[in-house]
mmCIF file of C-alpha atoms in Angstrom:
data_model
loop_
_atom_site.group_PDB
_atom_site.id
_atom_site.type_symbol
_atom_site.label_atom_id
_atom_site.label_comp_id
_atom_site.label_asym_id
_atom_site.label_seq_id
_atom_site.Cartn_x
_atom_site.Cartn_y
_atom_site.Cartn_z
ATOM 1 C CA UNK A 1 0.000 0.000 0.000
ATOM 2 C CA UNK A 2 1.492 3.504 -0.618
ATOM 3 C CA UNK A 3 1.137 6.066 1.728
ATOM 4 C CA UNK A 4 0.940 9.833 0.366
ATOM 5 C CA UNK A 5 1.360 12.645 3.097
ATOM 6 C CA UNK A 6 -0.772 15.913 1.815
ATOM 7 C CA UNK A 7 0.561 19.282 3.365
ATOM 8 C CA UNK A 8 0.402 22.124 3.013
ATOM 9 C CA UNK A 9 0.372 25.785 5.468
ATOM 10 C CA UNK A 10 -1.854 27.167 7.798
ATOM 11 C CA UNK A 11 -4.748 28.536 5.056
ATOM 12 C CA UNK A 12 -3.056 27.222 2.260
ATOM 13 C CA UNK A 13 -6.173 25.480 1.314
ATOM 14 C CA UNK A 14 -4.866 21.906 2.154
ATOM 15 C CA UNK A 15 -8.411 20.818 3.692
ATOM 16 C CA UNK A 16 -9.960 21.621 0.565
ATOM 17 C CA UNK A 17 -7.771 19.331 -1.150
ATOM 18 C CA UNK A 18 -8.665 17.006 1.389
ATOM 19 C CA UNK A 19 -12.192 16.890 0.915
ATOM 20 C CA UNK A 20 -11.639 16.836 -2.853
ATOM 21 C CA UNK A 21 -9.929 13.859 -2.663
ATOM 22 C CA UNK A 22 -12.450 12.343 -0.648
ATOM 23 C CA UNK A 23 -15.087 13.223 -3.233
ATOM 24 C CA UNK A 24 -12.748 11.383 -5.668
ATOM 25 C CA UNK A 25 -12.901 8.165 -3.578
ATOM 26 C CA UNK A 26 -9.928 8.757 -2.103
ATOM 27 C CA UNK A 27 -8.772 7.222 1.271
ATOM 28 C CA UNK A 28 -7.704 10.481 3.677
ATOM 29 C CA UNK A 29 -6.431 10.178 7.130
ATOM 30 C CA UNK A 30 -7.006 13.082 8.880
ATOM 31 C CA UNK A 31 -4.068 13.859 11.881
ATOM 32 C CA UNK A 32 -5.926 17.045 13.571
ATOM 33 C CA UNK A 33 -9.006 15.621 13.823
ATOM 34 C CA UNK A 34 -7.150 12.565 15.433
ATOM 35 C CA UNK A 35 -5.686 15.515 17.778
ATOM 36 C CA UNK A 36 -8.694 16.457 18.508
ATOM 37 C CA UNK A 37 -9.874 13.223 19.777
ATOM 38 C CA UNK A 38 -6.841 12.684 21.327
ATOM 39 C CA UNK A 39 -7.506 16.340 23.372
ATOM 40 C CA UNK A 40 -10.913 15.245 24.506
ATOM 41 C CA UNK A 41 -11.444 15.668 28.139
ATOM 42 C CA UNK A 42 -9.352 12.639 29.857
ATOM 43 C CA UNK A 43 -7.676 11.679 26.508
ATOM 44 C CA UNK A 44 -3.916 11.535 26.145
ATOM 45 C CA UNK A 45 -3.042 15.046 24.502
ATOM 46 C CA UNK A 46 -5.472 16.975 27.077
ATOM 47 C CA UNK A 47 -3.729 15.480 29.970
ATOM 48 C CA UNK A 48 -0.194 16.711 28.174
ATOM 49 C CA UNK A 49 -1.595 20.314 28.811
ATOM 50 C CA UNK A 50 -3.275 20.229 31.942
ATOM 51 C CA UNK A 51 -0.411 18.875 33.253
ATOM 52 C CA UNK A 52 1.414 21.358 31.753
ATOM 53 C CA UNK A 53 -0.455 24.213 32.117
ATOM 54 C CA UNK A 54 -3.043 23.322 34.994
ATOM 55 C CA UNK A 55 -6.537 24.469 34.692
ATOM 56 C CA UNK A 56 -5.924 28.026 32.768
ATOM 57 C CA UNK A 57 -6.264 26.126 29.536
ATOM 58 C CA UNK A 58 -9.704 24.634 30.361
ATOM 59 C CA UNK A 59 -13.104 25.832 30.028
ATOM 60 C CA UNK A 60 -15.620 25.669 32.942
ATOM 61 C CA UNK A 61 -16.920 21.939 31.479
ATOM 62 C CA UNK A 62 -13.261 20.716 31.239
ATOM 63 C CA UNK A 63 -13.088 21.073 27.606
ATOM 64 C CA UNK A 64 -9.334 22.139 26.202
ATOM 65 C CA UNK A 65 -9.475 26.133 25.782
ATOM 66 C CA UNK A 66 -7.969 26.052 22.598
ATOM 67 C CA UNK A 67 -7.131 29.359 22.564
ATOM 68 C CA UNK A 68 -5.369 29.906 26.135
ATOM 69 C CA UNK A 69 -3.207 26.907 23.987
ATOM 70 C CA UNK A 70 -2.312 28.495 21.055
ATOM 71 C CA UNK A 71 -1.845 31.677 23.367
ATOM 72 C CA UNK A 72 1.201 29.996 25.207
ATOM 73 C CA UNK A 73 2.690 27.862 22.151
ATOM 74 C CA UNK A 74 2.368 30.408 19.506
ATOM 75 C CA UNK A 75 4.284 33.123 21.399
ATOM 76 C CA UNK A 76 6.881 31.023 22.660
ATOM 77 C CA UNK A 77 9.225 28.889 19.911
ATOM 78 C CA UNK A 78 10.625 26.739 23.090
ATOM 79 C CA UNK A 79 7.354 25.485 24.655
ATOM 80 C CA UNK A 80 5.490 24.751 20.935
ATOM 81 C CA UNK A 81 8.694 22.233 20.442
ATOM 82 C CA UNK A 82 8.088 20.933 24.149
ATOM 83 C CA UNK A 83 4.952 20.422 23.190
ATOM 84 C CA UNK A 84 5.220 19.058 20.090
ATOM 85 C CA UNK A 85 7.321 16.602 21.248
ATOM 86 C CA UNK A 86 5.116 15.018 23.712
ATOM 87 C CA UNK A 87 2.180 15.269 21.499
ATOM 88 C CA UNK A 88 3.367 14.023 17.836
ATOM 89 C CA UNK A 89 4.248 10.447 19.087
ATOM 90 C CA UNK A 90 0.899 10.121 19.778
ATOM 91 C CA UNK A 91 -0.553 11.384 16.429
ATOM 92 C CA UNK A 92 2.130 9.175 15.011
ATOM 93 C CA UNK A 93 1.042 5.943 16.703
ATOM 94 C CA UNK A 94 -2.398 6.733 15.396
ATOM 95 C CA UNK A 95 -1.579 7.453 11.726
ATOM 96 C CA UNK A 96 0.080 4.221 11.620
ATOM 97 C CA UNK A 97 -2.595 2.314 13.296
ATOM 98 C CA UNK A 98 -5.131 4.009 10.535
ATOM 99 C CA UNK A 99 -2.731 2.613 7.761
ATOM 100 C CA UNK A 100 -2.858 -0.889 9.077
ATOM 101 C CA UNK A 101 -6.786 -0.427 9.011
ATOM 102 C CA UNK A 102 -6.866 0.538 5.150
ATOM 103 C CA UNK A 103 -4.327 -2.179 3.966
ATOM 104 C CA UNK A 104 -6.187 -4.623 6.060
ATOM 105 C CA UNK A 105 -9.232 -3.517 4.097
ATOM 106 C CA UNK A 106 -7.643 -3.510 0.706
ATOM 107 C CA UNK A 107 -6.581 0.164 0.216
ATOM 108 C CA UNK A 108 -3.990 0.554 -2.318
ATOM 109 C CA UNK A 109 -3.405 4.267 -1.209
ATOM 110 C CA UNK A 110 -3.926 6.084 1.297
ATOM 111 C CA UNK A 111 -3.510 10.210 2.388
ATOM 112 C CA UNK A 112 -2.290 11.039 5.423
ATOM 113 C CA UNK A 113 -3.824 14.659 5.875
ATOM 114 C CA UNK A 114 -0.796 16.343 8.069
ATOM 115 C CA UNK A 115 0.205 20.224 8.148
ATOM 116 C CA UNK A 116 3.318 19.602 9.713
ATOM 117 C CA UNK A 117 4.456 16.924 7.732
ATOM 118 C CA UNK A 118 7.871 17.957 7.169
ATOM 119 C CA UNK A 119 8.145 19.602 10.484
ATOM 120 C CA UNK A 120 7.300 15.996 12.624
ATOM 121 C CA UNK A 121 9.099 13.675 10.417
ATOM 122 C CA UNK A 122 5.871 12.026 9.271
ATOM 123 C CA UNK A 123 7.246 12.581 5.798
ATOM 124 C CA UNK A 124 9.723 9.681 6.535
ATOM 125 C CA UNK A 125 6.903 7.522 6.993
ATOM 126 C CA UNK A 126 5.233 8.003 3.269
ATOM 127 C CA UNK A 127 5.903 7.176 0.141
ATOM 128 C CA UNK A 128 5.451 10.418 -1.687
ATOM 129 C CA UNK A 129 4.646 14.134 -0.544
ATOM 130 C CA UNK A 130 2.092 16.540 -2.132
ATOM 131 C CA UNK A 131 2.234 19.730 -1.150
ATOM 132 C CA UNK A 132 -0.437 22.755 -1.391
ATOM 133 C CA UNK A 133 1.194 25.563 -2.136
ATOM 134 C CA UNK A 134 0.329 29.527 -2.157
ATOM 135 C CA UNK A 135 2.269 32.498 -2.401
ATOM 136 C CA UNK A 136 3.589 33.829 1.174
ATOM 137 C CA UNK A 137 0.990 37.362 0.129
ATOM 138 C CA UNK A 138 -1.979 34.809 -0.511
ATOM 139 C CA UNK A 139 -1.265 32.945 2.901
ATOM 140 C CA UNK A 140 -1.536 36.157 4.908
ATOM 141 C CA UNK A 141 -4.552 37.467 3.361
ATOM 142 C CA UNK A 142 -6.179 34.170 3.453
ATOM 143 C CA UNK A 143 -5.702 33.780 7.340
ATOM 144 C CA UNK A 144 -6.742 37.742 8.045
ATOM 145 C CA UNK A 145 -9.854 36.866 5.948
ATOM 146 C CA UNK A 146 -10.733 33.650 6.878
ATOM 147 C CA UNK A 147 -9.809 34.400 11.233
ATOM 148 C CA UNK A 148 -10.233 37.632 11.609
ATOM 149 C CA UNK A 149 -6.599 37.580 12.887
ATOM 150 C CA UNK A 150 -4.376 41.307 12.914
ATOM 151 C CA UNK A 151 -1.560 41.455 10.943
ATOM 152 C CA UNK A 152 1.004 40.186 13.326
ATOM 153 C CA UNK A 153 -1.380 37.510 14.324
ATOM 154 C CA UNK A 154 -1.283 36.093 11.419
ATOM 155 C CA UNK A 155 2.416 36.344 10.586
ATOM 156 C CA UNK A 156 3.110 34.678 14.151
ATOM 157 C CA UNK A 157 0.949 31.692 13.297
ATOM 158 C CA UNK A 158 2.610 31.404 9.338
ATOM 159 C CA UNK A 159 5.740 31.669 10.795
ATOM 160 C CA UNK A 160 5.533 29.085 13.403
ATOM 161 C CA UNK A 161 5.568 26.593 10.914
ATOM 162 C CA UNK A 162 7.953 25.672 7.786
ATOM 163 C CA UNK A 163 7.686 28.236 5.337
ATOM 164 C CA UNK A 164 5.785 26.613 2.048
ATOM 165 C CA UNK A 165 9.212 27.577 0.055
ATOM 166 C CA UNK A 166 10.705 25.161 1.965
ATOM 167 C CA UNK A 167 7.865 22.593 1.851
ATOM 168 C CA UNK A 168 8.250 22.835 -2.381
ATOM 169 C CA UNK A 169 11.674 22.002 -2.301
ATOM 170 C CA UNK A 170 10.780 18.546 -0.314
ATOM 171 C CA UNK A 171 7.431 17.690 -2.278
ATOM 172 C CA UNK A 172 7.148 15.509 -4.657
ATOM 173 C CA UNK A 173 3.844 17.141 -6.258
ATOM 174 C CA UNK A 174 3.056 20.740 -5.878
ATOM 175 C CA UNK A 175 -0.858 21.691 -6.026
ATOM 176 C CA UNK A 176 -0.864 25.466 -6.772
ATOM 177 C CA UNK A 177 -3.403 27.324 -4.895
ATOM 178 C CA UNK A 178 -3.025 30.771 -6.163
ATOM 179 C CA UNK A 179 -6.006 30.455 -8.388
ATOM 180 C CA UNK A 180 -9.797 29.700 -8.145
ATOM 181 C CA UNK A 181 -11.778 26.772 -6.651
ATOM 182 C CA UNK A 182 -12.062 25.557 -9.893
ATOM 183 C CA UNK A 183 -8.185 25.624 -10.733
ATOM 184 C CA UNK A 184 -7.813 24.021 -8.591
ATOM 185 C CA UNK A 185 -9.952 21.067 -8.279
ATOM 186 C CA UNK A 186 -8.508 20.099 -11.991
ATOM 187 C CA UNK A 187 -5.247 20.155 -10.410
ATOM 188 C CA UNK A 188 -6.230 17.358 -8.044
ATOM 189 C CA UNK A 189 -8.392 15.044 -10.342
ATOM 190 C CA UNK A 190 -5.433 15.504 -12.808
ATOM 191 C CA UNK A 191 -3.185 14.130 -10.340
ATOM 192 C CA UNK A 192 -5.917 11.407 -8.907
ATOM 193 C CA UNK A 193 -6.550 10.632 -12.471
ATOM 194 C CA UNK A 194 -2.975 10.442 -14.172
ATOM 195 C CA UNK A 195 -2.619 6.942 -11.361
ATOM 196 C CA UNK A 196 -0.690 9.660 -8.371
ATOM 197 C CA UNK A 197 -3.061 7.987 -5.938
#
């Protein structure tokens, strides 16, 4: 079975691609919502912050405050690598385990949806890379649009993670997202269709 890890940036339009595939019959693996179960109340990667942190990152009903979270990480390089080091092995033992389900069911491919491929090593684990890539301008206006985030908000949460420059030079297929919906949706059935799944 091959294993093709889909990346992209924060707003880069990766999930779209994600969902395309999907509508193309495609197997997709999807790591954050696999963090998210994982950060349920009582699951592994909540306990990692309240330990951590203690009860500023939860809500009254015990839920992660996933803000008060990206409030710490996101202003301090140190503690986002601290945490990403506790949390990734986790993701990582789950990705697998989602892999074994597919081949066990006859998958040929599969996508591993996972923004920070290159940054967790994940990319090691597949067989091929795709990459969704837009311009550094189209990222930031994206994320002010699409969050409502300031300037410098933004800019803090882009550059807290690979720059997608980097990510082209360390894909094996590049999905350009600088264009419209419909660009780019012929982009991926191209790419499904022409066997790259």
């Amino acid at each position: 079975m091959k294993i093709i890890g889909l990346t992209g940036g924060i707003a880069s339009g990766k999930s779209t691609v994600a969902d395309m595939l999907i509508q193309a019959g495609c197997t997709v693996v999807d790591c954050d919502k696999i963090a998210w179960q994982l950060a349920e109340p009582g699951q592994a990667i909540w306990q990692i912050y309240v330990d951590r942190y203690g009860a500023k990152v939860l809500n009254q009903d015990r839920t992660l405050n996933r803000q008060a979270v990206a409030d710490i990480v996101f202003r301090d390089r140190q503690e986002l690598d601290i945490i990403n080091s506790l949390v990734h092995p986790l993701i990582k033992d789950r990705l697998l385990a989602e892999a074994e389900v597919a081949r066990q069911r006859g998958a040929k491919v599969i996508f591993w949806d996972v923004p920070l491929l290159f940054e967790t090593g994940f990319d090691k684990m597949t067989d091929e890379k795709w990459l969704v890539y837009v311009s550094p301008a189209t990222q930031k206006a994206r994320l002010i649009n699409r969050n409502g985030y300031t300037e410098d908000e933004a800019l803090r949460r882009i550059n807290s993670q690979m720059s997608l420059a980097e990510k082209q030079k360390l894909a094996d297929v590049v999905i350009n997202n600088d264009g419209d919906i419909e660009a780019l949706r012929r982009q991926v059935l191209e790419k499904v269709n022409n066997g790259q799944r």
